[in-house]
Every structure is written in C-alpha cells, then in structure tokens.
Short mmCIF file of C-alpha atoms in Angstrom, two decimals:
data_model
loop_
_atom_site.label_atom_id
_atom_site.label_comp_id
_atom_site.label_asym_id
_atom_site.label_seq_id
_atom_site.Cartn_x
_atom_site.Cartn_y
_atom_site.Cartn_z
CA MET A 1 -27.23 65.54 71.94
CA ASP A 2 -28.48 61.99 72.46
CA LYS A 3 -27.08 60.88 75.83
CA ARG A 4 -26.53 57.38 74.48
CA LEU A 5 -23.69 58.75 72.34
CA ARG A 6 -21.64 58.96 75.55
CA HIS A 7 -21.11 55.23 75.13
CA ILE A 8 -19.28 55.52 71.79
CA ALA A 9 -16.17 53.91 73.31
CA LEU A 10 -18.27 50.86 74.15
CA LEU A 11 -19.56 50.78 70.56
CA ARG A 12 -16.00 50.32 69.27
CA CYS A 13 -15.75 47.18 71.38
CA PHE A 14 -19.21 46.05 70.28
CA ASP A 15 -18.30 46.56 66.60
CA ALA A 16 -15.21 44.34 66.90
CA ALA A 17 -17.14 41.62 68.75
CA ALA A 18 -19.98 41.78 66.20
CA ARG A 19 -17.66 41.43 63.23
CA HIS A 20 -15.73 38.50 64.71
CA GLN A 21 -18.64 36.98 66.63
CA SER A 22 -16.01 36.26 69.22
CA TYR A 23 -14.95 38.12 72.36
CA SER A 24 -11.45 36.62 72.23
CA GLN A 25 -10.82 37.74 68.64
CA ALA A 26 -12.24 41.18 69.42
CA ALA A 27 -9.84 41.38 72.36
CA GLN A 28 -6.90 40.57 70.07
CA GLU A 29 -7.93 43.28 67.61
CA LEU A 30 -8.35 45.91 70.34
CA ALA A 31 -5.26 44.79 72.31
CA ILE A 32 -7.23 44.34 75.54
CA THR A 33 -8.25 41.29 77.55
CA GLN A 34 -11.24 39.11 76.79
CA ALA A 35 -12.59 39.94 80.23
CA ALA A 36 -12.46 43.65 79.36
CA VAL A 37 -14.43 43.02 76.16
CA SER A 38 -17.03 41.03 78.08
CA GLN A 39 -17.33 43.79 80.68
CA GLN A 40 -17.75 46.54 78.08
CA ILE A 41 -20.44 44.57 76.25
CA ARG A 42 -22.31 44.02 79.55
CA ASN A 43 -22.08 47.76 80.31
CA LEU A 44 -23.50 48.60 76.87
CA GLU A 45 -26.34 46.11 77.29
CA GLN A 46 -27.18 47.58 80.69
CA HIS A 47 -27.22 51.14 79.34
CA LEU A 48 -29.41 50.17 76.39
CA GLY A 49 -31.59 47.74 78.28
CA VAL A 50 -31.35 44.99 75.63
CA SER A 51 -29.35 41.81 75.07
CA LEU A 52 -26.90 42.11 72.18
CA PHE A 53 -25.20 38.70 72.12
CA THR A 54 -26.07 35.13 72.91
CA ARG A 55 -23.45 32.42 73.44
CA GLN A 56 -23.31 29.45 71.10
CA GLY A 57 -20.44 27.11 71.86
CA ARG A 58 -17.29 29.24 71.80
CA GLY A 59 -18.90 31.88 69.63
CA MET A 60 -21.03 34.89 70.47
CA LEU A 61 -23.98 35.33 68.12
CA LEU A 62 -25.80 38.62 67.67
CA THR A 63 -29.37 38.78 68.88
CA LYS A 64 -32.05 40.47 66.76
CA HIS A 65 -31.35 43.74 68.61
CA GLY A 66 -27.63 43.17 68.23
CA LYS A 67 -27.90 42.76 64.43
CA THR A 68 -29.90 45.97 64.15
CA LEU A 69 -27.35 47.91 66.18
CA ALA A 70 -24.40 46.31 64.38
CA ASP A 71 -25.72 47.45 60.98
CA SER A 72 -26.04 51.04 62.18
CA VAL A 73 -22.66 51.04 63.96
CA THR A 74 -20.90 49.66 60.87
CA LYS A 75 -22.41 52.38 58.67
CA ALA A 76 -21.52 55.06 61.22
CA PHE A 77 -17.88 53.95 61.45
CA ILE A 78 -17.59 53.81 57.65
CA GLN A 79 -18.96 57.35 57.52
CA LEU A 80 -16.47 58.50 60.14
CA SER A 81 -13.57 56.87 58.30
CA ALA A 82 -14.64 58.59 55.10
CA GLY A 83 -14.72 61.91 56.95
CA PHE A 84 -11.22 61.33 58.32
CA ASP A 85 -9.98 60.48 54.81
CA ARG A 86 -11.46 63.66 53.35
CA ILE A 87 -9.78 66.01 55.80
CA GLN A 88 -6.38 64.32 55.75
CA VAL A 89 -4.79 65.65 52.57
CA GLU A 90 -2.29 63.30 50.96
CA PRO A 91 1.07 64.52 49.61
CA GLU A 92 1.51 65.34 45.93
CA ALA A 93 3.38 62.08 45.33
CA GLY A 94 1.32 58.91 44.98
CA THR A 95 -1.17 57.19 42.70
CA LEU A 96 -3.69 59.15 40.62
CA THR A 97 -6.60 57.33 38.99
CA VAL A 98 -7.91 58.95 35.81
CA THR A 99 -10.81 57.79 33.66
CA ALA A 100 -11.65 58.98 30.16
CA SER A 101 -13.87 57.85 27.31
CA PRO A 102 -12.30 54.93 25.40
CA SER A 103 -11.40 56.91 22.28
CA PHE A 104 -9.98 59.93 24.12
CA CYS A 105 -8.07 57.63 26.43
CA SER A 106 -6.41 55.61 23.69
CA ARG A 107 -6.08 58.27 20.99
CA TRP A 108 -5.03 61.30 23.06
CA LEU A 109 -4.36 60.69 26.76
CA VAL A 110 -2.31 57.50 27.00
CA PRO A 111 0.14 58.39 24.17
CA ARG A 112 1.02 61.59 26.08
CA LEU A 113 1.21 60.32 29.67
CA TRP A 114 4.95 59.75 29.35
CA LYS A 115 5.34 63.54 29.23
CA PHE A 116 3.51 63.91 32.54
CA SER A 117 5.62 61.15 34.09
CA GLN A 118 8.81 62.93 33.06
CA ILE A 119 7.69 66.11 34.85
CA TYR A 120 6.15 64.37 37.88
CA PRO A 121 7.95 61.02 38.32
CA ASP A 122 6.52 60.61 41.85
CA ILE A 123 2.91 60.52 40.59
CA GLN A 124 1.81 57.17 39.16
CA VAL A 125 -1.17 57.57 36.82
CA ARG A 126 -3.70 54.75 36.43
CA ALA A 127 -5.59 55.37 33.17
CA LEU A 128 -9.00 53.68 32.90
CA ALA A 129 -11.10 53.71 29.73
CA SER A 130 -14.81 53.97 30.46
CA ALA A 131 -17.87 55.32 28.68
CA GLN A 132 -19.78 55.72 31.95
CA TYR A 133 -19.94 58.74 34.25
CA GLU A 134 -18.15 57.83 37.48
CA ASP A 135 -18.91 59.52 40.79
CA VAL A 136 -15.56 61.12 41.61
CA ARG A 137 -16.76 61.94 45.13
CA HIS A 138 -17.61 58.41 46.20
CA SER A 139 -15.23 56.15 44.31
CA ASP A 140 -11.54 55.49 43.70
CA ILE A 141 -11.64 57.74 40.62
CA ASP A 142 -9.72 60.99 41.11
CA VAL A 143 -10.19 62.63 37.70
CA ALA A 144 -12.82 62.03 35.02
CA ILE A 145 -12.57 63.32 31.45
CA ARG A 146 -15.93 63.09 29.76
CA GLN A 147 -17.32 63.98 26.35
CA GLY A 148 -19.78 66.86 26.49
CA GLU A 149 -20.72 69.07 29.41
CA VAL A 150 -21.78 67.06 32.47
CA LEU A 151 -24.27 69.18 34.40
CA THR A 152 -23.42 68.79 38.08
CA SER A 153 -22.91 71.17 40.99
CA GLU A 154 -21.41 68.57 43.32
CA VAL A 155 -17.87 68.57 41.92
CA HIS A 156 -15.50 70.83 40.03
CA GLN A 157 -16.26 70.84 36.32
CA GLU A 158 -14.64 72.72 33.47
CA VAL A 159 -14.58 72.44 29.70
CA LEU A 160 -11.11 71.28 28.66
CA VAL A 161 -11.47 71.67 24.92
CA ARG A 162 -13.96 72.43 22.17
CA ASP A 163 -12.66 70.87 18.98
CA PRO A 164 -14.23 71.49 15.53
CA VAL A 165 -15.35 68.34 13.68
CA PHE A 166 -14.25 67.83 10.07
CA ALA A 167 -13.92 65.13 7.42
CA VAL A 168 -10.81 62.95 7.09
CA CYS A 169 -9.84 60.20 4.68
CA SER A 170 -6.78 58.37 3.44
CA PRO A 171 -4.61 59.80 0.63
CA ARG A 172 -5.81 56.81 -1.44
CA VAL A 173 -9.46 57.87 -1.16
CA LEU A 174 -8.52 61.48 -1.91
CA GLU A 175 -6.79 60.37 -5.10
CA GLU A 176 -9.35 57.77 -6.22
CA HIS A 177 -12.33 60.13 -5.84
CA GLN A 178 -10.41 63.24 -6.91
CA LEU A 179 -11.99 65.13 -4.00
CA THR A 180 -12.00 68.81 -4.87
CA THR A 181 -15.63 69.78 -4.09
CA PRO A 182 -17.93 68.78 -1.17
CA ALA A 183 -20.49 67.36 -3.63
CA GLN A 184 -18.05 64.56 -4.52
CA VAL A 185 -18.26 63.22 -0.95
CA SER A 186 -21.67 61.75 -1.84
CA SER A 187 -19.90 59.07 -3.88
CA CYS A 188 -17.66 58.03 -0.98
CA TRP A 189 -18.28 55.32 1.61
CA LEU A 190 -19.38 57.38 4.64
CA VAL A 191 -18.42 56.38 8.17
CA GLU A 192 -20.29 57.98 11.07
CA ALA A 193 -19.93 57.74 14.86
CA ILE A 194 -23.26 57.37 16.62
CA GLY A 195 -24.38 57.26 20.24
CA VAL A 196 -24.49 59.48 23.31
CA GLY A 197 -22.66 62.78 22.93
CA ARG A 198 -22.38 62.59 19.15
CA SER A 199 -25.48 64.52 18.12
CA GLY A 200 -24.70 67.46 15.87
CA PHE A 201 -21.70 65.69 14.31
CA SER A 202 -23.48 63.69 11.61
CA TRP A 203 -22.97 63.65 7.87
CA LYS A 204 -26.40 65.23 7.61
CA ASP A 205 -25.03 68.22 9.54
CA TRP A 206 -21.89 68.31 7.40
CA PHE A 207 -23.78 68.27 4.10
CA LYS A 208 -26.09 71.01 5.36
CA LEU A 209 -23.08 73.14 6.29
CA ALA A 210 -21.50 72.43 2.89
CA LYS A 211 -24.79 73.41 1.19
CA VAL A 212 -24.87 70.09 -0.66
CA PRO A 213 -28.14 68.07 -1.05
CA MET A 214 -27.87 64.75 0.74
CA GLN A 215 -29.23 61.75 -1.14
CA GLU A 216 -29.32 59.25 1.72
CA GLY A 217 -30.85 56.38 -0.26
CA LYS A 218 -28.03 56.44 -2.81
CA MET A 219 -25.11 56.60 -0.37
CA SER A 220 -22.88 53.85 1.03
CA TRP A 221 -22.93 54.03 4.80
CA MET A 222 -21.44 52.53 7.96
CA GLU A 223 -22.08 53.44 11.60
CA VAL A 224 -19.62 52.89 14.47
CA THR A 225 -19.92 53.48 18.21
CA THR A 226 -16.55 55.09 18.96
CA TRP A 227 -14.35 57.69 17.30
CA GLU A 228 -11.45 55.24 17.30
CA MET A 229 -13.42 52.67 15.32
CA GLY A 230 -14.20 55.27 12.68
CA ILE A 231 -10.56 56.37 12.47
CA ASN A 232 -9.40 52.76 12.08
CA ALA A 233 -11.99 52.22 9.35
CA VAL A 234 -10.70 55.06 7.15
CA LEU A 235 -7.05 54.26 7.94
CA SER A 236 -7.63 51.02 6.03
CA GLY A 237 -7.85 53.12 2.87
CA HIS A 238 -11.61 53.16 2.46
CA GLY A 239 -14.26 55.74 3.27
CA ILE A 240 -14.38 59.17 4.83
CA PHE A 241 -15.06 59.94 8.48
CA LEU A 242 -16.03 62.93 10.64
CA THR A 243 -13.75 63.51 13.62
CA SER A 244 -11.75 66.24 15.39
CA ALA A 245 -8.14 67.34 15.70
CA CYS A 246 -7.59 65.96 19.21
CA MET A 247 -8.45 62.51 17.85
CA VAL A 248 -6.41 62.54 14.63
CA GLN A 249 -3.85 65.36 14.63
CA ASP A 250 -0.91 62.97 14.98
CA ILE A 251 -2.22 60.87 12.07
CA LEU A 252 -2.74 63.98 9.95
CA ASP A 253 0.82 65.07 10.75
CA SER A 254 2.15 61.67 9.65
CA GLY A 255 0.24 61.87 6.36
CA SER A 256 -1.69 58.63 6.91
CA LEU A 257 -4.91 60.65 6.84
CA VAL A 258 -5.72 63.94 5.13
CA LYS A 259 -8.30 66.67 5.61
CA PRO A 260 -9.77 67.21 2.11
CA PHE A 261 -11.92 70.24 2.97
CA ASP A 262 -11.88 73.20 5.38
CA ILE A 263 -15.55 72.69 6.26
CA GLN A 264 -15.84 72.38 10.04
CA ILE A 265 -18.76 71.73 12.39
CA GLU A 266 -18.37 74.13 15.31
CA PRO A 267 -18.13 74.46 18.28
CA GLY A 268 -17.56 70.76 17.74
CA LEU A 269 -16.42 68.03 20.09
CA CYS A 270 -16.33 69.00 23.77
CA PHE A 271 -14.48 67.30 26.63
CA SER A 272 -14.99 68.20 30.28
CA LEU A 273 -12.79 67.69 33.33
CA LEU A 274 -14.36 66.64 36.63
CA TYR A 275 -12.82 66.18 40.07
CA ASP A 276 -13.66 66.62 43.73
CA ASP A 277 -12.26 69.83 45.24
CA GLU A 278 -12.33 68.17 48.66
CA SER A 279 -10.48 65.02 47.63
CA PRO A 280 -7.55 64.07 49.89
CA ARG A 281 -5.52 63.73 46.67
CA ILE A 282 -6.26 67.29 45.54
CA ALA A 283 -2.56 68.22 45.38
CA ARG A 284 -1.79 65.66 42.66
CA ILE A 285 -5.17 66.25 40.99
CA LYS A 286 -4.38 69.93 40.51
CA VAL A 287 -0.94 69.38 38.97
CA PHE A 288 -2.44 66.80 36.60
CA ALA A 289 -5.30 69.15 35.67
CA GLU A 290 -2.86 71.98 34.90
CA TRP A 291 -0.72 69.64 32.78
CA LEU A 292 -3.86 68.60 30.86
CA ARG A 293 -4.75 72.22 30.12
CA GLN A 294 -1.24 73.05 28.90
CA GLU A 295 -0.94 69.90 26.80
CA LEU A 296 -4.30 70.52 25.11
CA ARG A 297 -3.36 74.13 24.38
CA GLN A 298 -0.11 72.98 22.76
CA SER A 299 -1.70 70.19 20.75
#
C-alpha cells in the first residue's frame, strides 16, 4: 500500500480547506480550531514536500500542486461516499423513482399507481416519462421500464410483458367502412407509430400477415412518434391504428375503440424491467417489481 495513504486524516482537513479556501471556515465545518487546521495542513505539506496553499488577504488560495491534489481528493471522497451509500440498505419505506417510456407511463403505469399506493402507503412513487435509457446504477433512477430488450449485463433485466400488436379503430370507422374483411382496411386512413423499438409493427407487416396486397401509393397515411399519439388519433373517430392490449385494453373495455379483426403480430410489443441489484433501495424496488408483474398478469 502507498505509505502516503497513512495521511488520509490530514486529507479530510485539506479537502475542507480547499473547498472553502479558508482555514477558519474549514475549522467550523470540522469542529476543530483554526490552529489545528493550519497545523494539519503544514504536516501534510511536509509529508508531501510541496506547498498546497498560499495566503491572499484573509483567504487561502490553492497552489498549482494544491489544485491537482484537491481534484483527486474530491473524486476519491465522492467515490467513498457512493460506496457507503451502496452498502447501507435503506428501509422499505421511502421514495422510489420509476421511469418509463411516455406512452407506457401515461397509458398503463400512472393510471394504476393508486393500487400500489393502497398496498404500500409508505412508498412514495415518482413516475418520470422518458424515452431515453437511464443508467440505474449511477443516477437517481431506481427502476426503468423500457420498450424492447435492453442488452446489458450490468444490472438486473427481465422481460415484463410481450403483447401482441393488432388493429384498433372507433365504432364509427367500423360502421362507416363496414369492416368485415382485412382487404377493406386499404380504404381506411392508416395511422402508424414509427421510431426506435417499433420495427416489425408496421402496416406492411400487418398486411403481409393478413395475406392482403398492400397498395401503398393509393392509401391515406399518417405517422406518429408515440403509441399514445396514435391512440388519440383514432379516438377522434378517424383512421385505424396498430397497438397492443397494454396500451388500449381499458379503452376497448369502455367501447370507445374496437378490435375489428383477430389478426395479431406476435410476439409483439415487449417491455423490460431494469434495476440495480445492489441499490440501497432494493427492498422497495423488489416489492414494486413484484407488484408490476402481478398487475401485468392480471391486466
């Protein structure tokens, strides 16, 4: 071991003085005298053989060597604090931060969170809608629900649901177009979600599965970037959209949308659950994860 690490107690004093650029303020933070701070800094300078501070008025400015050491000491203490946080497991009660894709968050997760709160009133869930992949190991995010399978070996990952994709429309469209055969869909205004994670769920795939020739140049078409946008489009009473049960089951149950055909693209839409097994909030993460699994099975 580097013998200089024997002076780690002196580094704590140095860190406080470097942050405040004042021996007196460092002394207040450490609950020792200013003379003690000055003595510890002198001892560290003697051991290292360099000058770390230079006086300017009432302040103590870092020298070039002092700035270099301060940067390294700050990073080391942050690393140590992170290590302490990771081994000190928090109780089940507390705040849990969950992120999910915008459509899943608004269409499935948030409308059901009241059920979780009834079972676990001591866990406060913060639901964040985000299309990005967050690093659950090095951020404030505890649980991430992401579309597709995120290939990573650094954190726990499991597939929560695989949901077949099918066509939905309003009862008005069903009646106006007298939809009884897949071929009639060609005359409808088609709405399609595009973007990352949506490959394999296009109207081209649906028509191929239905064994119906697709005449793209003769079709009315609109593209959207989220599932929710597509659902809202067809809820207005126009068009037909490809989506999955976890996104529209409640609307199908209410009768505001209908499923005109049994044709389904499978395995369909996939959502994955990611969290850090070594998180200090693992107790509340696990109860939330189990609730998610049960709720998805029921719905």
